[in-house]
C-alpha positions in Angstrom: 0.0 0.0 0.0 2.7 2.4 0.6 4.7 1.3 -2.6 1.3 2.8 -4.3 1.1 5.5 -2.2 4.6 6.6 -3.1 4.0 5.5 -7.0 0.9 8.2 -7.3 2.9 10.5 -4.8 5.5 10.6 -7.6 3.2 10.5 -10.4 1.7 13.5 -9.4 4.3 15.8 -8.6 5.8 15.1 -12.2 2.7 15.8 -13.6 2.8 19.0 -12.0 6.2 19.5 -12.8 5.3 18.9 -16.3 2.3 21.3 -15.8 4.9 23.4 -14.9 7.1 23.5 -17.8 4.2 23.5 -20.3 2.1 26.3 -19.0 1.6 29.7 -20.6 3.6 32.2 -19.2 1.7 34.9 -18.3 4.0 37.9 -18.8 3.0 41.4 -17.4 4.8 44.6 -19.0 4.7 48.8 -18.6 5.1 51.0 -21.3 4.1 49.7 -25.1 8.0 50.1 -27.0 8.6 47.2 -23.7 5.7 45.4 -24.4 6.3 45.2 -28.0 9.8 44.2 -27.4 8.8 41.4 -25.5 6.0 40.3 -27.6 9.3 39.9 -30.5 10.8 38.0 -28.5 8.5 35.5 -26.7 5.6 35.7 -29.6 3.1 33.1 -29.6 4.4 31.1 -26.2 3.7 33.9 -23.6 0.1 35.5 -22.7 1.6 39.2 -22.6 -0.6 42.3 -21.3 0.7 46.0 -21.3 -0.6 48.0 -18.6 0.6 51.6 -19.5 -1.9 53.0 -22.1 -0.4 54.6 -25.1 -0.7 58.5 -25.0 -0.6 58.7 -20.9 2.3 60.0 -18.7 4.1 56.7 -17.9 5.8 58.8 -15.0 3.0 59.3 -13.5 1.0 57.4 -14.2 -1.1 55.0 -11.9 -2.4 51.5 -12.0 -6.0 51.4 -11.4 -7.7 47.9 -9.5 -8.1 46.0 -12.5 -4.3 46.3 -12.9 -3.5 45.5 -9.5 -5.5 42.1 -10.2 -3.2 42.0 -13.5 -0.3 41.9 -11.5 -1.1 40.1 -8.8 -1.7 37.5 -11.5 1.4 37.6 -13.4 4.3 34.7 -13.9 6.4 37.5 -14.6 6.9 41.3 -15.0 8.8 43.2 -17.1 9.6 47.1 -16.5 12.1 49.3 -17.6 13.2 50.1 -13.8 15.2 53.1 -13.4 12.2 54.6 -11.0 9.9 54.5 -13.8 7.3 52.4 -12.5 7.5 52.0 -9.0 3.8 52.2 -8.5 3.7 48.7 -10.5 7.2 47.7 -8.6 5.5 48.1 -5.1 1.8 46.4 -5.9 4.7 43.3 -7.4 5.9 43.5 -3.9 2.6 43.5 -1.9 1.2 40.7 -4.4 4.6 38.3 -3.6 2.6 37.7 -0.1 -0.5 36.4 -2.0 1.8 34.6 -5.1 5.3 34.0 -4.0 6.4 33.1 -7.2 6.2 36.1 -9.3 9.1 37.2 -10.5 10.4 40.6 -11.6 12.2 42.1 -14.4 13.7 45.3 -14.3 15.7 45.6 -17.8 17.0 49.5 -17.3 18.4 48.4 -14.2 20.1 45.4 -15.9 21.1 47.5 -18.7 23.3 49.6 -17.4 25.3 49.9 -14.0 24.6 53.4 -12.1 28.1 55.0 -13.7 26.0 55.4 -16.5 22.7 56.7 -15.3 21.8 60.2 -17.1 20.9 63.2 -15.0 19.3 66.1 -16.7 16.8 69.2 -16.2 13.8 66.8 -16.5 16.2 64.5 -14.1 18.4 66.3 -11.9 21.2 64.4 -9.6 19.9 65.8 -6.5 16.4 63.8 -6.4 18.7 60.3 -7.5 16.4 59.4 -10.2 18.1 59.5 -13.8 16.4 59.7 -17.1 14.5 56.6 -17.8 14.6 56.8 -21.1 16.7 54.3 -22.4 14.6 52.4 -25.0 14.8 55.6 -27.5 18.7 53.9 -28.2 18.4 51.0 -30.3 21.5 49.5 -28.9 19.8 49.5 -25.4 16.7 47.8 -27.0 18.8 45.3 -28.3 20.3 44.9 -24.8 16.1 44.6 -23.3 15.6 41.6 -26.1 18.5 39.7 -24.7 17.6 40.4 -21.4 13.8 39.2 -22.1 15.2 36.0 -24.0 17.3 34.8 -20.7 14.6 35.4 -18.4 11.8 33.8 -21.1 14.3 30.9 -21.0 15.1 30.8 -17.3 11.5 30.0 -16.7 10.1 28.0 -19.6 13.3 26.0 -20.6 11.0 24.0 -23.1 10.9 26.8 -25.5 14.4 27.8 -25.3 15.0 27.2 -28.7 12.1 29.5 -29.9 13.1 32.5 -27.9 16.7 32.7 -29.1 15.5 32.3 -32.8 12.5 35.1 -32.4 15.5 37.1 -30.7 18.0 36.8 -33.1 15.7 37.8 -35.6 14.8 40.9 -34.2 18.2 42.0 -33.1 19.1 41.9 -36.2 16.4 44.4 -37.0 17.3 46.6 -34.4 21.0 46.6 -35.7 19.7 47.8 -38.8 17.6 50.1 -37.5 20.6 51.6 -35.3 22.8 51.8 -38.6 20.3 53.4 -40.6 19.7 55.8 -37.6 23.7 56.3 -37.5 23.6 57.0 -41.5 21.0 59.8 -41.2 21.5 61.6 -38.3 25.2 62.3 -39.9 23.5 64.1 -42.8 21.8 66.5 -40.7 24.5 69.3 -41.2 26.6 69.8 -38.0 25.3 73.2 -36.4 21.3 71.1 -36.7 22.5 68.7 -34.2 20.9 69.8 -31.4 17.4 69.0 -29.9 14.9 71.0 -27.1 12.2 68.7 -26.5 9.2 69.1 -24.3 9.6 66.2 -21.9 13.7 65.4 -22.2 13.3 61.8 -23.6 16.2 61.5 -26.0 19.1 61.5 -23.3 20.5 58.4 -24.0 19.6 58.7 -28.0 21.6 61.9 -28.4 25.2 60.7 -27.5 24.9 57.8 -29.3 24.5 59.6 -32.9 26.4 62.7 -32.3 23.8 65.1 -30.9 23.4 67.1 -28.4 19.9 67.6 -26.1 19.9 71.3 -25.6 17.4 71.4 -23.1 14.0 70.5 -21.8 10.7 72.1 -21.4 8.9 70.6 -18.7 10.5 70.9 -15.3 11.8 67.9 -13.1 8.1 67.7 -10.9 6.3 67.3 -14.2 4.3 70.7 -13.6 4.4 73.2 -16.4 7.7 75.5 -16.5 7.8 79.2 -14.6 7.9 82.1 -16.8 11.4 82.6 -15.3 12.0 78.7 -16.9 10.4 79.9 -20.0 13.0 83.0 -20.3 16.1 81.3 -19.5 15.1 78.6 -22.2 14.4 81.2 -24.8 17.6 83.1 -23.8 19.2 80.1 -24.5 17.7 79.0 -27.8 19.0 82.2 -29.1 22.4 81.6 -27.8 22.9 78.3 -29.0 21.4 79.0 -32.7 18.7 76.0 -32.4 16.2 75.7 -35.3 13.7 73.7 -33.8 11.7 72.9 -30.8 9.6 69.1 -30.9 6.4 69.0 -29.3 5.6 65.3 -27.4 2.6 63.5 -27.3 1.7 63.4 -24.3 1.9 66.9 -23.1 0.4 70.6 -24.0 1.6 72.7 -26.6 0.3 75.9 -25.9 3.6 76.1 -23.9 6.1 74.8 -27.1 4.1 77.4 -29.0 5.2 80.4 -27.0 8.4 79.7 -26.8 8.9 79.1 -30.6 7.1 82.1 -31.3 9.5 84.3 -28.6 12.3 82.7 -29.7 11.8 83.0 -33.7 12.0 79.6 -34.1 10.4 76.2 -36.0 8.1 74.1 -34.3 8.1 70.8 -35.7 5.8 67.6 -35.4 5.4 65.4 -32.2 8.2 62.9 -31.4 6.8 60.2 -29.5 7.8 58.1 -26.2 6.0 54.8 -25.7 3.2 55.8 -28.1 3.2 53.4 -31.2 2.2 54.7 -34.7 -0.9 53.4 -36.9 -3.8 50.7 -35.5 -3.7 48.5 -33.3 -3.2 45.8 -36.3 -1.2 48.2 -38.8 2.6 46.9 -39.3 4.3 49.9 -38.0 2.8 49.5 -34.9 5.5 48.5 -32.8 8.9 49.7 -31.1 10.9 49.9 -34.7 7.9 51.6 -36.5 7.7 54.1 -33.9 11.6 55.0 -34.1 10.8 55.4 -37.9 8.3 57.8 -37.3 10.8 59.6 -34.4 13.6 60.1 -37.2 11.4 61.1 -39.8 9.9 63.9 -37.8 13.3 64.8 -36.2 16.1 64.3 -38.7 14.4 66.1 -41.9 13.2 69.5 -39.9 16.7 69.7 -39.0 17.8 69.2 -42.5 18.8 65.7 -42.9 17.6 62.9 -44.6 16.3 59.4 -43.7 16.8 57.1 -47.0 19.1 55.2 -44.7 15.9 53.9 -43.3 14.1 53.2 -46.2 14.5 49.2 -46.7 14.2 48.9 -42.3 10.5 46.9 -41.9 8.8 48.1 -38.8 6.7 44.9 -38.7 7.3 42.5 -35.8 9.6 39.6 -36.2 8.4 36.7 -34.0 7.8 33.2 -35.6 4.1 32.3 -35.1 4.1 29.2 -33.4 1.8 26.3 -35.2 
């Protein structure tokens, strides 16, 4: 009798073990460039839900009960860290009493050690939070699929060999993307190089192609600026000969439109985020199609060109599974 205890003692926790392995993960992410990065990477074997809608402030921005269930829920989520999320960071933490086994992702904070954390005016040094932003760099993205892959892996070994092909796929786009992005930022003329953006976003974009982020709009509290702010930027807009000033998608422009008008210059079109171009269903709705759309609207106001780009295909990459 206790032979056959044992037997169906054994039997069962390999079935479970098996249950294990072959289960969905369910994979819980932040902003949509993350999500869609994940989604290239795990495709058809993970049940992924982005929590941050498109348009909204992702800093702060709140998760409201039904993502709190989301969460709470989740084999796995995936942020970008750097103090972006901690809303969604400390519900992860509160849910580990009710589901232990959740496990956490942070892919900034993997990405790069704090030596090279970015401070700014939208993220100064004294309030230890750097600039966030370090999607908008292809070669960080690249750095996020990896990341994903080995954690995808870690936890659902059986499909090993479908993650590392969906991510070598789409690295490879992204390397593309980052050359073409290289190509055409060099054929804005040298003096062009500079951007003022609302909401400093492109901190970690800039070095990497040989621009410089002039300033910042919006203020580090993420209220509108003073008049003093307003001034100083102005003053310097004038000093440092900038052509342009890009509106974001998220934020007013009744303030972007004063300050071009004071300061004579060009106000040119939105450069987005985490907010992906087209339908929910068009092919340029993901991560690569929205950087498309960023260096169109950036590099030609400032008197480049994007040809470069032409032949990069914003569509995902990911091998449906049969």
């Amino acid at each position: 009798m206790l032979s056959i205890l044992l037997l169906l003692s054994t039997n069962f926790e390999s079935s479970q073990d098996s249950f294990a392995l072959n289960k969905t993960l369910n994979v819980v992410t932040s902003v949509s460039p993350i999500t869609n990065i994940v989604k290239n990477v795990g495709g058809d074997k993970i049940t992924l839900t982005g929590l941050v809608p498109e348009g909204v402030n992702s800093h702060t921005y709140e998760p409201v009960p039904s993502d709190i269930v989301k969460l709470g829920k989740a084999d796995l989520v995936i942020t970008n860290g750097l103090y972006l999320e901690d809303p969604m960071e400390r519900i992860v933490n509160t849910s580990l009493n009710t589901n232990p086994n959740i496990q956490l992702l942070k892919l900034g904070d993997n990405a790069v050690n704090p030596t090279e954390w970015v401070f700014d005016f939208s993220f100064p040094e004294e309030q230890g939070h750097p600039n966030p932003h370090l999607w908008l760099n292809p070669s960080y993205a690249m750095k996020f699929a990896n990341l994903t892959k080995d954690k995808l892996v870690e936890m659902d070994p059986n499909n090993t060999a479908y993650y590392t092909e969906n991510t070598d796929k789409y690295v490879a786009l992204l390397k593309q993307l980052d050359e073409g992005i290289k190509e055409a930022t060099q054929s804005i003329p040298t003096e062009n190089r500079k951007l003022i953006t609302y909401h400093d976003s492109w901190a970690y974009f800039a070095p990497r192609y040989n621009m410089t982020v002039i300033g910042a709009v919006q203020p580090s509290d993420f209220s509108e600026p003073s008049p003093l702010d307003i001034a100083k930027l102005i003053d310097q807009i004038k000093a440092e000969n900038v052509s342009a000033i890009f509106t974001s998608e998220v934020f007013s422009n009744r303030i972007t439109d004063q300050i071009a008008n004071e300061a004579g210059i060009e106000i040119v079109q939105t450069l987005s985020d985490d907010a992906l171009p087209g339908n929910l269903t068009a092919p340029n709705h993901t991560y690569v199609g929205m950087m498309l759309e960023n260096m169109k609207n950036m590099i030609v106001p400032l008197g480049g060109n994007v040809s470069s780009l032409s032949a990069v295909n914003p569509a995902n990459t990911y091998t449906h599974a049969p």
